[in-house]
Short mmCIF file of N, CA and C in Angstrom, two decimals:
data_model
loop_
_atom_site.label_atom_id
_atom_site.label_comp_id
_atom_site.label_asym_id
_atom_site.label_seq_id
_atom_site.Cartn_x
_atom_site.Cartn_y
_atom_site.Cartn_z
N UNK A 879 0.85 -1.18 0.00
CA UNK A 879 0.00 0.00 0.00
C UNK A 879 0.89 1.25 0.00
N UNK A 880 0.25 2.23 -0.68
CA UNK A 880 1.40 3.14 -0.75
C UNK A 880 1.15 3.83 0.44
N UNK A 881 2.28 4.83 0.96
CA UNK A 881 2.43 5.76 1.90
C UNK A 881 2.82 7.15 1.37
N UNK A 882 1.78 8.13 2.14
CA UNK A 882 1.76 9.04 1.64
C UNK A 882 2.85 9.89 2.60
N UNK A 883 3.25 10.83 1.87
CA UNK A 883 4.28 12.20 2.45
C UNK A 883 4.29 13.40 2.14
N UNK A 884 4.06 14.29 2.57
CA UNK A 884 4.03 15.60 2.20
C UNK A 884 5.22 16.17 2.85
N UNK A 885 5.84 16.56 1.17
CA UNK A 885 7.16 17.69 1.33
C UNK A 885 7.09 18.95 1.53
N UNK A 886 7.52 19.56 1.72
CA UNK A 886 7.27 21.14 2.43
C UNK A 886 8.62 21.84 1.57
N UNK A 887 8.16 22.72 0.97
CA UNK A 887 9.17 24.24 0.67
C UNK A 887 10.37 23.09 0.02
N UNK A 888 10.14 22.73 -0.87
CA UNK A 888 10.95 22.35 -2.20
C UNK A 888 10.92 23.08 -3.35
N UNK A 889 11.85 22.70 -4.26
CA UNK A 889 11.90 23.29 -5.83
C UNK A 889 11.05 22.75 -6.68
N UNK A 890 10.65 23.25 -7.31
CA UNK A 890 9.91 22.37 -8.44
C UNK A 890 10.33 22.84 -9.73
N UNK A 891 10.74 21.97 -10.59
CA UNK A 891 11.85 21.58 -12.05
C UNK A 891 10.84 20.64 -12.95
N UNK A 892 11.48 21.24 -14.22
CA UNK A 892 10.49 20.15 -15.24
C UNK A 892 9.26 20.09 -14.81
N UNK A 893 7.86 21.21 -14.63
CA UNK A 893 6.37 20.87 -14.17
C UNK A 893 5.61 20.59 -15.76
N UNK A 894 4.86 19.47 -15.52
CA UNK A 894 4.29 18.89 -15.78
C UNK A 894 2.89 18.90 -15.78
N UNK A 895 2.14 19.55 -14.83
CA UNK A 895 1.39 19.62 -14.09
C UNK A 895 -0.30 20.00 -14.70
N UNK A 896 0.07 20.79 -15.76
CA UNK A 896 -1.51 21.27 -16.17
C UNK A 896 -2.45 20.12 -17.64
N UNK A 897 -0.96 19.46 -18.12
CA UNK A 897 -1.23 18.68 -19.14
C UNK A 897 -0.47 17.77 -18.93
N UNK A 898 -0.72 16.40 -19.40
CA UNK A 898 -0.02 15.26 -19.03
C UNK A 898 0.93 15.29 -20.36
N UNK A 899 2.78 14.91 -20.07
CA UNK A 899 2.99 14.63 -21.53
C UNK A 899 3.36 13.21 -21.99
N UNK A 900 3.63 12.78 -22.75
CA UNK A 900 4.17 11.41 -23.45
C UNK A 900 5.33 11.74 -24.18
N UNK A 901 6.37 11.13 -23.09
CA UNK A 901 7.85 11.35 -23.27
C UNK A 901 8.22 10.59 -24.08
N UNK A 902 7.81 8.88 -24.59
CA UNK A 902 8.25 8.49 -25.71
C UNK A 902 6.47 7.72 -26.23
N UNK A 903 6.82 6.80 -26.98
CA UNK A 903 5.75 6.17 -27.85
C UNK A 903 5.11 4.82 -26.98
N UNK A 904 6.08 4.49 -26.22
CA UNK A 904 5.74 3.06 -25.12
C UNK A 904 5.14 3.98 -23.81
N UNK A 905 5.12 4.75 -23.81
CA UNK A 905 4.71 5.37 -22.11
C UNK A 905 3.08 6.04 -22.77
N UNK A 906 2.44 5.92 -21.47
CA UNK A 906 1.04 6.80 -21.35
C UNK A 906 1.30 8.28 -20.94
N UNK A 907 0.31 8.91 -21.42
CA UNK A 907 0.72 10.50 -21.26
C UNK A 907 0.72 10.59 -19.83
N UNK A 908 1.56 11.21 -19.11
CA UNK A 908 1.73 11.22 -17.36
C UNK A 908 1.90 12.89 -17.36
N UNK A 909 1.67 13.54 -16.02
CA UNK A 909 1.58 14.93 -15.29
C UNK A 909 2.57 14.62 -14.82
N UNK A 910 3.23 15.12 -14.13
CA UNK A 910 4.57 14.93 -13.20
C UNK A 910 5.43 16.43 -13.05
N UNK A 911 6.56 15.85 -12.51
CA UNK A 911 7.73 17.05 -12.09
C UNK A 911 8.74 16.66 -11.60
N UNK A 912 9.58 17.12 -11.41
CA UNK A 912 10.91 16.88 -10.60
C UNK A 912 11.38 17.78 -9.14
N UNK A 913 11.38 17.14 -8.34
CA UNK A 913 11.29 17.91 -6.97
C UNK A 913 13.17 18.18 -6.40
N UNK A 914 13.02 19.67 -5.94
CA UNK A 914 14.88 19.16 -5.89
C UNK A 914 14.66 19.85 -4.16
N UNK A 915 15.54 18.82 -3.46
CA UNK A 915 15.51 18.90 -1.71
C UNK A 915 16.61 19.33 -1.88
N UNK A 916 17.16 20.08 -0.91
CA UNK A 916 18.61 20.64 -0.41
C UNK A 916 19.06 19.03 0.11
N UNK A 917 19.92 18.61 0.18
CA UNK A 917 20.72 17.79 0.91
C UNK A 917 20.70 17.93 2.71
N UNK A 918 20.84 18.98 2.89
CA UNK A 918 20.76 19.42 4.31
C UNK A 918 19.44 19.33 5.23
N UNK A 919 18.47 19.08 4.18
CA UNK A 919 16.63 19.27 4.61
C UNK A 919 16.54 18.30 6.04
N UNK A 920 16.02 18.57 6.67
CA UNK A 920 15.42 17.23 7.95
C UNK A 920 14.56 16.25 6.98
N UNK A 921 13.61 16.65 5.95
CA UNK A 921 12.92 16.16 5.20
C UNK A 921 13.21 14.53 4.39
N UNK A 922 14.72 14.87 4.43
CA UNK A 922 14.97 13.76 3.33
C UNK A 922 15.61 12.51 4.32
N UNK A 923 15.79 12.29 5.84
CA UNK A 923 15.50 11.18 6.31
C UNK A 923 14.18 10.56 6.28
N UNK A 924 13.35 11.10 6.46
CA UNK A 924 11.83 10.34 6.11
C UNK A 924 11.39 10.10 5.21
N UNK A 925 12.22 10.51 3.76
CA UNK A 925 11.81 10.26 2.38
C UNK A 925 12.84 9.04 2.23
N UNK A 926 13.82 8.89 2.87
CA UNK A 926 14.48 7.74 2.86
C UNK A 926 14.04 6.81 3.23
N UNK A 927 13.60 6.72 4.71
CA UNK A 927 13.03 5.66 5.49
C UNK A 927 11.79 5.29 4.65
N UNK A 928 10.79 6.16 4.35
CA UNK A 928 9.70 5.73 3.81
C UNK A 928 10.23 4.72 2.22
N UNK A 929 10.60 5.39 2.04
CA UNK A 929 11.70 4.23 0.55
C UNK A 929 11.68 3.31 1.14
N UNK A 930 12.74 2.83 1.83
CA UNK A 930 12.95 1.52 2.32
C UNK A 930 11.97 0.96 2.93
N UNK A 931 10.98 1.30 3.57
CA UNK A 931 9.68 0.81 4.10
C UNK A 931 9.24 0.14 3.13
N UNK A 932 8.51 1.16 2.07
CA UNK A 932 8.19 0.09 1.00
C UNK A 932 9.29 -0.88 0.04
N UNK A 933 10.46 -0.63 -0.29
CA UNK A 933 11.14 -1.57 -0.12
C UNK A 933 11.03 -2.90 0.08
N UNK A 934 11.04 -2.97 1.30
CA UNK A 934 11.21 -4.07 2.18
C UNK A 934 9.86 -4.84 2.09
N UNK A 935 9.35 -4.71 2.10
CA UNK A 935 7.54 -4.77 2.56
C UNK A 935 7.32 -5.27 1.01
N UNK A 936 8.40 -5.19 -0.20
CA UNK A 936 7.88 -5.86 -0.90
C UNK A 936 8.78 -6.60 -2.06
N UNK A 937 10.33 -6.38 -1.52
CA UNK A 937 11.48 -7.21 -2.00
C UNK A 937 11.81 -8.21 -0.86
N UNK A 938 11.44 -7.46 0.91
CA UNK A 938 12.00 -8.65 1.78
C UNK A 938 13.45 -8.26 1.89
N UNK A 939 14.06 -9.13 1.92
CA UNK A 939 15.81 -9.14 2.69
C UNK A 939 16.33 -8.68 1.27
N UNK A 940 16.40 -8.72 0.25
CA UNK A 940 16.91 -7.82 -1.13
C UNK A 940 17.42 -6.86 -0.40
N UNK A 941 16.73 -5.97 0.50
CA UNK A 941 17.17 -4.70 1.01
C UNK A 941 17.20 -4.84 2.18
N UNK A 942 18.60 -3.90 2.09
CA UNK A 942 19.75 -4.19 3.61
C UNK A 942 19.62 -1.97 4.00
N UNK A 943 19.59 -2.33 4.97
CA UNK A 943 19.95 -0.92 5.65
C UNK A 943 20.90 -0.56 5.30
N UNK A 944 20.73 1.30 4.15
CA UNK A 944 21.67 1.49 3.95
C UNK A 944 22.07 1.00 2.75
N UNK A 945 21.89 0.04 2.09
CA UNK A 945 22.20 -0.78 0.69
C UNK A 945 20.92 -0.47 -0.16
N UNK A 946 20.95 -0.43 -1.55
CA UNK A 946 19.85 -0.43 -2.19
C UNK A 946 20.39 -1.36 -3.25
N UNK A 947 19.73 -2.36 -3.27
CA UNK A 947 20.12 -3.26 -4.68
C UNK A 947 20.33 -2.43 -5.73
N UNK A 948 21.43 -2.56 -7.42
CA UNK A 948 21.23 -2.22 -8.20
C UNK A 948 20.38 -2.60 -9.38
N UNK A 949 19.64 -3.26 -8.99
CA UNK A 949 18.48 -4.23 -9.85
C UNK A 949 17.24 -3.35 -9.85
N UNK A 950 17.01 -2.83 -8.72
CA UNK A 950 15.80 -2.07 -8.19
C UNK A 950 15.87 -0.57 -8.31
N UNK A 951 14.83 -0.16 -8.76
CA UNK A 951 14.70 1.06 -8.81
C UNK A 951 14.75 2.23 -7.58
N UNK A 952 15.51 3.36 -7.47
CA UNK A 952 15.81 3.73 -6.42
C UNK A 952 15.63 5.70 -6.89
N UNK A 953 14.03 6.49 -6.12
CA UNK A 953 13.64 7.58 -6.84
C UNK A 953 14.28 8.76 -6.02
N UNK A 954 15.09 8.41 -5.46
CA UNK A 954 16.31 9.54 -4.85
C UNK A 954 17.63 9.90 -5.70
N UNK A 955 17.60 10.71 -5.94
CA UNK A 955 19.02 10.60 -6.65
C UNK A 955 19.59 11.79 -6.51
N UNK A 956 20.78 11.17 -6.36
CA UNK A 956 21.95 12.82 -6.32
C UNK A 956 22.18 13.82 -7.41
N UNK A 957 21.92 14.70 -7.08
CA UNK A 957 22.23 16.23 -7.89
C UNK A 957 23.13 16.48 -8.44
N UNK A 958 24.02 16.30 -7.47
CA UNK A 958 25.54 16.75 -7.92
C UNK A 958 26.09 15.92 -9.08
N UNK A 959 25.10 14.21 -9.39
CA UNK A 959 25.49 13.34 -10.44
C UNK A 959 25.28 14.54 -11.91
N UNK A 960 24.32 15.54 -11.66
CA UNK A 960 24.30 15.57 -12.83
C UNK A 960 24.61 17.75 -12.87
N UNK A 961 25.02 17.91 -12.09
CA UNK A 961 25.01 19.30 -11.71
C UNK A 961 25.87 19.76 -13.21
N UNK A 962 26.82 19.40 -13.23
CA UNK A 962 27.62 20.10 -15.02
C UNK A 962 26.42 20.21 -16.07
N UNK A 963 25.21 19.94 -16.06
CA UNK A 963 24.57 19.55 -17.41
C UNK A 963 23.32 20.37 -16.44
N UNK A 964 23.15 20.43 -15.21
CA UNK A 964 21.70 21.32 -14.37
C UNK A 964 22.31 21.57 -13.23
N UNK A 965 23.27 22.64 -13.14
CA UNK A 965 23.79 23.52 -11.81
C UNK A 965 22.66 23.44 -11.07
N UNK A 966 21.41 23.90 -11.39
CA UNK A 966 20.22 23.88 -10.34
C UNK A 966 20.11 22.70 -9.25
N UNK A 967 20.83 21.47 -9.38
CA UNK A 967 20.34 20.33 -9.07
C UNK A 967 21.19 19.94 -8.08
N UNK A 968 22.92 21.46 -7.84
CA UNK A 968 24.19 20.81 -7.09
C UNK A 968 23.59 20.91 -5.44
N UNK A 969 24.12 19.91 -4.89
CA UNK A 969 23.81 19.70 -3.15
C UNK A 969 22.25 19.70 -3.09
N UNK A 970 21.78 19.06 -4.02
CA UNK A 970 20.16 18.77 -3.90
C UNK A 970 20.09 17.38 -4.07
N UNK A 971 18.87 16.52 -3.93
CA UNK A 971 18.48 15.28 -3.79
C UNK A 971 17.20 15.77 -4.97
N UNK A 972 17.47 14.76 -5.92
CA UNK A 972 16.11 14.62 -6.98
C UNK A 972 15.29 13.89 -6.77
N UNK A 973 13.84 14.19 -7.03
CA UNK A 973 12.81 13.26 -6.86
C UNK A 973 12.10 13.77 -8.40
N UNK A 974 12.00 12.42 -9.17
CA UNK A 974 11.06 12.49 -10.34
C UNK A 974 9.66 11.94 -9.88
N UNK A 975 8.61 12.54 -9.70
CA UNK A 975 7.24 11.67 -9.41
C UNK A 975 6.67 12.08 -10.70
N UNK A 976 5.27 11.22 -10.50
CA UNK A 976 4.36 11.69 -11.79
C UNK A 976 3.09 10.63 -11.49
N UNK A 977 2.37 11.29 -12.33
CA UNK A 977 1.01 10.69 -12.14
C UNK A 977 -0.36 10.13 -13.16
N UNK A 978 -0.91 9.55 -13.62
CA UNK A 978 -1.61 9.29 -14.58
C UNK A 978 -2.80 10.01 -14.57
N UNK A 979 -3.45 10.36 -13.86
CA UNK A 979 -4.56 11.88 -13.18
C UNK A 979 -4.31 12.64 -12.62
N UNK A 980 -4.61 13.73 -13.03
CA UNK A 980 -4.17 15.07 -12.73
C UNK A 980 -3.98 15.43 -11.07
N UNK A 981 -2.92 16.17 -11.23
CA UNK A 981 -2.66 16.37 -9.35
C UNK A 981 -3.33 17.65 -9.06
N UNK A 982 -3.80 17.52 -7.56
CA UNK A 982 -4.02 18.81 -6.76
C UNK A 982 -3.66 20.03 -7.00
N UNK A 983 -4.06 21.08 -7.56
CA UNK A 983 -3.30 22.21 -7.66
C UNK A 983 -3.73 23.04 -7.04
N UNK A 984 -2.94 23.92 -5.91
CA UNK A 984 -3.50 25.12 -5.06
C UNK A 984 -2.51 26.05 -4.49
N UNK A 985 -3.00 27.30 -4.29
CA UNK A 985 -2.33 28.35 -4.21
C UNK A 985 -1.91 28.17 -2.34
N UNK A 986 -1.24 29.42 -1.81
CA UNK A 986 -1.51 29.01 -0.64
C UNK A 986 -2.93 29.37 -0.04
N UNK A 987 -3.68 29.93 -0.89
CA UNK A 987 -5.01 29.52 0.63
C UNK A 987 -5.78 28.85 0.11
N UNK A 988 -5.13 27.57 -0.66
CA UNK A 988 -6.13 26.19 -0.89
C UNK A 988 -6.70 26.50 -1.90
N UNK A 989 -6.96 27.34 -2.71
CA UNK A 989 -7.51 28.10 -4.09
C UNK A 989 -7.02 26.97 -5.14
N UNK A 990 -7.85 26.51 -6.26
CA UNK A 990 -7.25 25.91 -7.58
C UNK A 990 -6.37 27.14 -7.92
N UNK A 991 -5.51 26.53 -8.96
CA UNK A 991 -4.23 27.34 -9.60
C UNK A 991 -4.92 26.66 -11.08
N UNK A 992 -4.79 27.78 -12.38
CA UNK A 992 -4.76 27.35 -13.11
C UNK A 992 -3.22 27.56 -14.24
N UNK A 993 -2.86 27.11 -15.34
CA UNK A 993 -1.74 27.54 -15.64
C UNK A 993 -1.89 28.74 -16.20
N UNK A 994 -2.75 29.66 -16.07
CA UNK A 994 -2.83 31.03 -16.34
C UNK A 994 -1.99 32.08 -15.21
N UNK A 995 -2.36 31.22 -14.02
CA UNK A 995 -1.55 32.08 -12.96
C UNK A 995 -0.28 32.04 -12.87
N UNK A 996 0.20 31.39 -13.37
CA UNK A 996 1.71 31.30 -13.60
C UNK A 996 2.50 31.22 -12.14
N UNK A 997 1.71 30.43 -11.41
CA UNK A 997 2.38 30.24 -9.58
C UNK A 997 3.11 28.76 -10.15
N UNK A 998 3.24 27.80 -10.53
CA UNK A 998 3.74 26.58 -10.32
C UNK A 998 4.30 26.22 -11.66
N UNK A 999 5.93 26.87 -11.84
CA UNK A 999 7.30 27.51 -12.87
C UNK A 999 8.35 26.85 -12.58
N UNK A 1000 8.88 26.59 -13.39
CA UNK A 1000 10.37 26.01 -12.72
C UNK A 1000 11.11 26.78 -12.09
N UNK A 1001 11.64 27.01 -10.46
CA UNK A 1001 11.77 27.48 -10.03
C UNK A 1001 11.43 27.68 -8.64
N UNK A 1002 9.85 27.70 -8.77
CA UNK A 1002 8.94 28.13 -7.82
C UNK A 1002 9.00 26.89 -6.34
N UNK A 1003 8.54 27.41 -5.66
CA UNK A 1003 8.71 26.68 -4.15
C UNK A 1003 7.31 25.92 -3.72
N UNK A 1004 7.19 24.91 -3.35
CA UNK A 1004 5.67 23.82 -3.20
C UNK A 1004 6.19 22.93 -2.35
N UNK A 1005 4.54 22.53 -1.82
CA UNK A 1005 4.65 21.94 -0.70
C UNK A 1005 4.34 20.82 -2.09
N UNK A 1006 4.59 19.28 -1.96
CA UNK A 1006 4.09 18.77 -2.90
C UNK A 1006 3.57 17.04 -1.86
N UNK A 1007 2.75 16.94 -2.22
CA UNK A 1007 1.87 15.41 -1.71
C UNK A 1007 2.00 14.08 -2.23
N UNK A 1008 2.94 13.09 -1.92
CA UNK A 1008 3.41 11.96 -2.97
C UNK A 1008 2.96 11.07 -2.29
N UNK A 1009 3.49 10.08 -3.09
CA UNK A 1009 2.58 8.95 -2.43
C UNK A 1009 4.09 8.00 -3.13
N UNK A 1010 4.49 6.93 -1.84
CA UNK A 1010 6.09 6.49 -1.92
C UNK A 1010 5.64 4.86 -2.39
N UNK A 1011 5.50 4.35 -3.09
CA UNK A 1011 5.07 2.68 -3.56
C UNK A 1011 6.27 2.13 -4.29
N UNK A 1012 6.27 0.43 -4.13
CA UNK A 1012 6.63 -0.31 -4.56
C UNK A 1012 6.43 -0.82 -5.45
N UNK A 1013 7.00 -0.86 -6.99
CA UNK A 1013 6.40 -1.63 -7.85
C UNK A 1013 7.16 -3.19 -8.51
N UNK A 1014 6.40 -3.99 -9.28
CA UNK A 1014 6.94 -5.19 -9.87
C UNK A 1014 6.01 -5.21 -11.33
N UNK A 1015 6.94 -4.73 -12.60
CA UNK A 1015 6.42 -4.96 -13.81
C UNK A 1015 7.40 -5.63 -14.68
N UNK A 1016 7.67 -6.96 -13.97
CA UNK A 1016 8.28 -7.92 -14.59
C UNK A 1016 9.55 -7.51 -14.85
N UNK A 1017 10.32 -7.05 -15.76
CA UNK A 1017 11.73 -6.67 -15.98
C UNK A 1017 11.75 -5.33 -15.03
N UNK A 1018 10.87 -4.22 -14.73
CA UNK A 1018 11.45 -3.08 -13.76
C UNK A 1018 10.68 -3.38 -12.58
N UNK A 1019 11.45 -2.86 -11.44
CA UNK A 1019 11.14 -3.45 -10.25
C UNK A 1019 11.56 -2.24 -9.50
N UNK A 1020 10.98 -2.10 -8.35
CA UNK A 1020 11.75 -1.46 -7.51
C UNK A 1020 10.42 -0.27 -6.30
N UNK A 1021 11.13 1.25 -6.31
CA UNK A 1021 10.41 1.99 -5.42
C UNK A 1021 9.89 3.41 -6.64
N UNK A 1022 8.76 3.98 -6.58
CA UNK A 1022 8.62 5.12 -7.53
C UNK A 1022 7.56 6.10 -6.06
N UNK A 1023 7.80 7.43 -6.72
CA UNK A 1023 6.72 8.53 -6.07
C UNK A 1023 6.19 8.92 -6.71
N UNK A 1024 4.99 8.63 -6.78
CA UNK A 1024 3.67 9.18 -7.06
C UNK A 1024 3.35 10.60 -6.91
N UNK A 1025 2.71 11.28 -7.21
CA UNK A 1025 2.24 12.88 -7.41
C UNK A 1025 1.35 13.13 -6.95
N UNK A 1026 0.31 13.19 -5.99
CA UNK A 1026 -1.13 13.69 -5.74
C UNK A 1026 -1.40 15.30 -6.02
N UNK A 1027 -0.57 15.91 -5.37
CA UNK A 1027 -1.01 17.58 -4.99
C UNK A 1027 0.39 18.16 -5.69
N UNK A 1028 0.39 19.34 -5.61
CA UNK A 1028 1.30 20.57 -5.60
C UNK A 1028 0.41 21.73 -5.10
N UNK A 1029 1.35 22.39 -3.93
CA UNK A 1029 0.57 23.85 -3.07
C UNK A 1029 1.80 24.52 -3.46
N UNK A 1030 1.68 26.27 -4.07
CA UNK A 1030 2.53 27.31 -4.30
C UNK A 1030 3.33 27.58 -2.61
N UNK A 1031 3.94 27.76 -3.13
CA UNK A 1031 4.96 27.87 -1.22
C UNK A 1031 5.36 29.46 -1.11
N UNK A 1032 5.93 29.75 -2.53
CA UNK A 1032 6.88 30.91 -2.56
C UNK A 1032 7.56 30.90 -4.19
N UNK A 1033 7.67 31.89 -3.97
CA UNK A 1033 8.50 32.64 -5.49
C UNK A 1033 9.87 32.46 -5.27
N UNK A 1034 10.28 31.71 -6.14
CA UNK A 1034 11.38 31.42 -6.75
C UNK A 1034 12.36 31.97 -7.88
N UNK A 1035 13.97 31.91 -8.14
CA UNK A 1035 14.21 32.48 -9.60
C UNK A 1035 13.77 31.54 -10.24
N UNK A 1036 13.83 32.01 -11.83
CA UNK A 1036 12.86 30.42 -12.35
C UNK A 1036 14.07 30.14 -12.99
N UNK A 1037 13.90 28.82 -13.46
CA UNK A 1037 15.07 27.72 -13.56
C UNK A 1037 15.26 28.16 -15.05
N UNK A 1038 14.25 27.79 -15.83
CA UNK A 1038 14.49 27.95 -17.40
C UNK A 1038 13.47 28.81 -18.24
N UNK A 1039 14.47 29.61 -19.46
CA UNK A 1039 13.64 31.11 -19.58
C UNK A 1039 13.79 32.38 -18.88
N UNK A 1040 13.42 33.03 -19.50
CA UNK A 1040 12.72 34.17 -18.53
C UNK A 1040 11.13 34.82 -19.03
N UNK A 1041 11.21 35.75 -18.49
CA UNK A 1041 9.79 36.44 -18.33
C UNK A 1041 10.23 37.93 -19.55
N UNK A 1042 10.10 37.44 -20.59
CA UNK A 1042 10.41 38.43 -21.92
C UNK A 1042 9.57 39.79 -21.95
N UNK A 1043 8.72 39.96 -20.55
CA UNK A 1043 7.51 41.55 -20.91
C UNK A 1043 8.30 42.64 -21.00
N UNK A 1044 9.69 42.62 -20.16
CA UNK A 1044 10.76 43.36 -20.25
C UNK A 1044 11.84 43.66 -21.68
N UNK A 1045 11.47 42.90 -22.65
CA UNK A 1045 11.81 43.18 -23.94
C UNK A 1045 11.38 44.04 -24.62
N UNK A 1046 10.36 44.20 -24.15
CA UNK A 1046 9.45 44.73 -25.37
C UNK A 1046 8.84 46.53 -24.51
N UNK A 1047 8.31 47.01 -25.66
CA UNK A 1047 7.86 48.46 -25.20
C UNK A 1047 6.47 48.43 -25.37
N UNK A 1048 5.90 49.32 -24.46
CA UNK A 1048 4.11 49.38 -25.27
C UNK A 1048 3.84 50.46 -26.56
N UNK A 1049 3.41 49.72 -26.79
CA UNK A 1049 2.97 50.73 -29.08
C UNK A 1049 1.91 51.42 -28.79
N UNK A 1050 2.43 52.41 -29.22
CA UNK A 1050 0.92 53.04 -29.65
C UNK A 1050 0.32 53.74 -31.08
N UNK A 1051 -0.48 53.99 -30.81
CA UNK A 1051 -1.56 53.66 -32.59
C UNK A 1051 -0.38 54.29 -33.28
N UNK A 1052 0.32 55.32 -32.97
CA UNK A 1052 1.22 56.15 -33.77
C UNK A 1052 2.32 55.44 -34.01
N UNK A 1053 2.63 54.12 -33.67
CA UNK A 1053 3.65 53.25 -34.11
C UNK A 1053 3.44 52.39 -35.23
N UNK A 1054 2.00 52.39 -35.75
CA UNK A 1054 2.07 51.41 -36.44
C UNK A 1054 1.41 52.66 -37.79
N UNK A 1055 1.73 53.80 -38.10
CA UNK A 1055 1.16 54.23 -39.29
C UNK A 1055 2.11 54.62 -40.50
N UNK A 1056 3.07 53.97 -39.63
CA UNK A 1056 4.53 54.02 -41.14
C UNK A 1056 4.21 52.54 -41.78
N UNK A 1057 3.41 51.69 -41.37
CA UNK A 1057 3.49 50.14 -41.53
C UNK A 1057 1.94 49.56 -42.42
N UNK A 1058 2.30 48.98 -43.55
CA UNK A 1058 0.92 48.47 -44.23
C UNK A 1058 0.36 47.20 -43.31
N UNK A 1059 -0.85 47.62 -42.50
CA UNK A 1059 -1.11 46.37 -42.09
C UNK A 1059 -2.31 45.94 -42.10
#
C-alpha cells in the first residue's frame, strides 16, 4: 500500500502539471515534475526511510539498511550526479514523481491554480503530496513517487527562460502608421 508524504518548501523543475505529456511512444501520457531537496533538509530522512519501508515490505531481505540493490529502482538521486549539465540540481536530492490523473493544484489559501496564474514555474517553491510505492512490472522493479497535490509555497528564480515583458515596449496607434497592415 502506498504511503503518503508531504514535502514542504521544495523546488519544483520540469512541471508537468496542467497537461499530461508522453515522453516516448511506449509510455502513457503522465503529469509529473521533478522535486529538488537541499541535501541538508530534515525532510529527506523520512523520504528515505519511507523508501525503504516500502522496499522491504515488498522485495524482503533484497534490502539491507543502507544498501539499495542495483536491480531495483531507487527515486532519490543525487544532484551533484548531474550538476555540469543542471547547476540547479548541485547539493540537492532529486525526486522524479508523476502521475496518470491530474494532481491537486493550489495556491496558498487552498484556491485551484490554473496555468494562467503562472504560480507553479520552474523554479517556484511547493509543498508537494506523494505517495512512496513499490512496484513489480516484470523486468522493472523497484520503489517510484507518485504525485497527488502541488501547493505554491513561494517565489522562486525560475530555472528555465525568462519572463520576456521586459523586452518589449508598449505601441501606440502612432507606431504602427509608417506600416501596411
Amino acid at each position: 500500500m502506498p504511503e503518503r508524504i508531504v514535502l514542504k518548501n521544495v523546488r519544483l523543475s520540469y512541471p508537468h502539471l496542467f497537461k499530461p505529456e508522453k515522453f516516448d511512444d511506449q509510455q502513457d501520457p503522465k503529469y509529473g515534475c521533478v522535486l529538488l531537496i537541499s541535501k541538508e533538509d530534515p525532510q529527506i530522512k523520512a523520504i528515505k526511510e519511507t523508501i525503504f519501508k516500502a522496499g522491504t515490505e515488498k522485495f524482503g531481505s533484497k534490502i539491507q539498511p543502507g544498501k539499495w540493490p542495483s536491480n531495483l529502482h531507487y527515486p532519490l538521486k543525487d544532484g551533484d550526479d548531474k550538476a555540469d549539465t543542471n547547476p540547479e540540481q548541485a547539493g540537492c536530492y532529486v525526486i522524479s514523481c508523476s502521475s496518470k490523473t491530474k494532481p491537486v493544484l493550489l495556491d496558498r489559501a487552498k484556491r485551484a491554480l490554473t496555468e494562467e496564474d503562472d504560480k507553479l514555474y520552474p523554479g517556484a517553491y511547493v509543498n508537494a503530496s506523494c505517495a512512496i510505492a513499490a512496484f513489480d512490472a516484470g523486468m522493472k522493479k523497484g520503489v517510484s513517487i507518485f504525485l497527488n497535490g502541488v501547493q505554491f509555497f513561494a517565489d522562486g528564480e525560475r530555472l528555465a527562460g525568462h519572463d520576456a515583458t521586459a523586452d518589449f515596449e508598449q505601441l501606440d496607434e502612432d507606431d504602427f502608421s509608417s506600416y501596411d497592415v
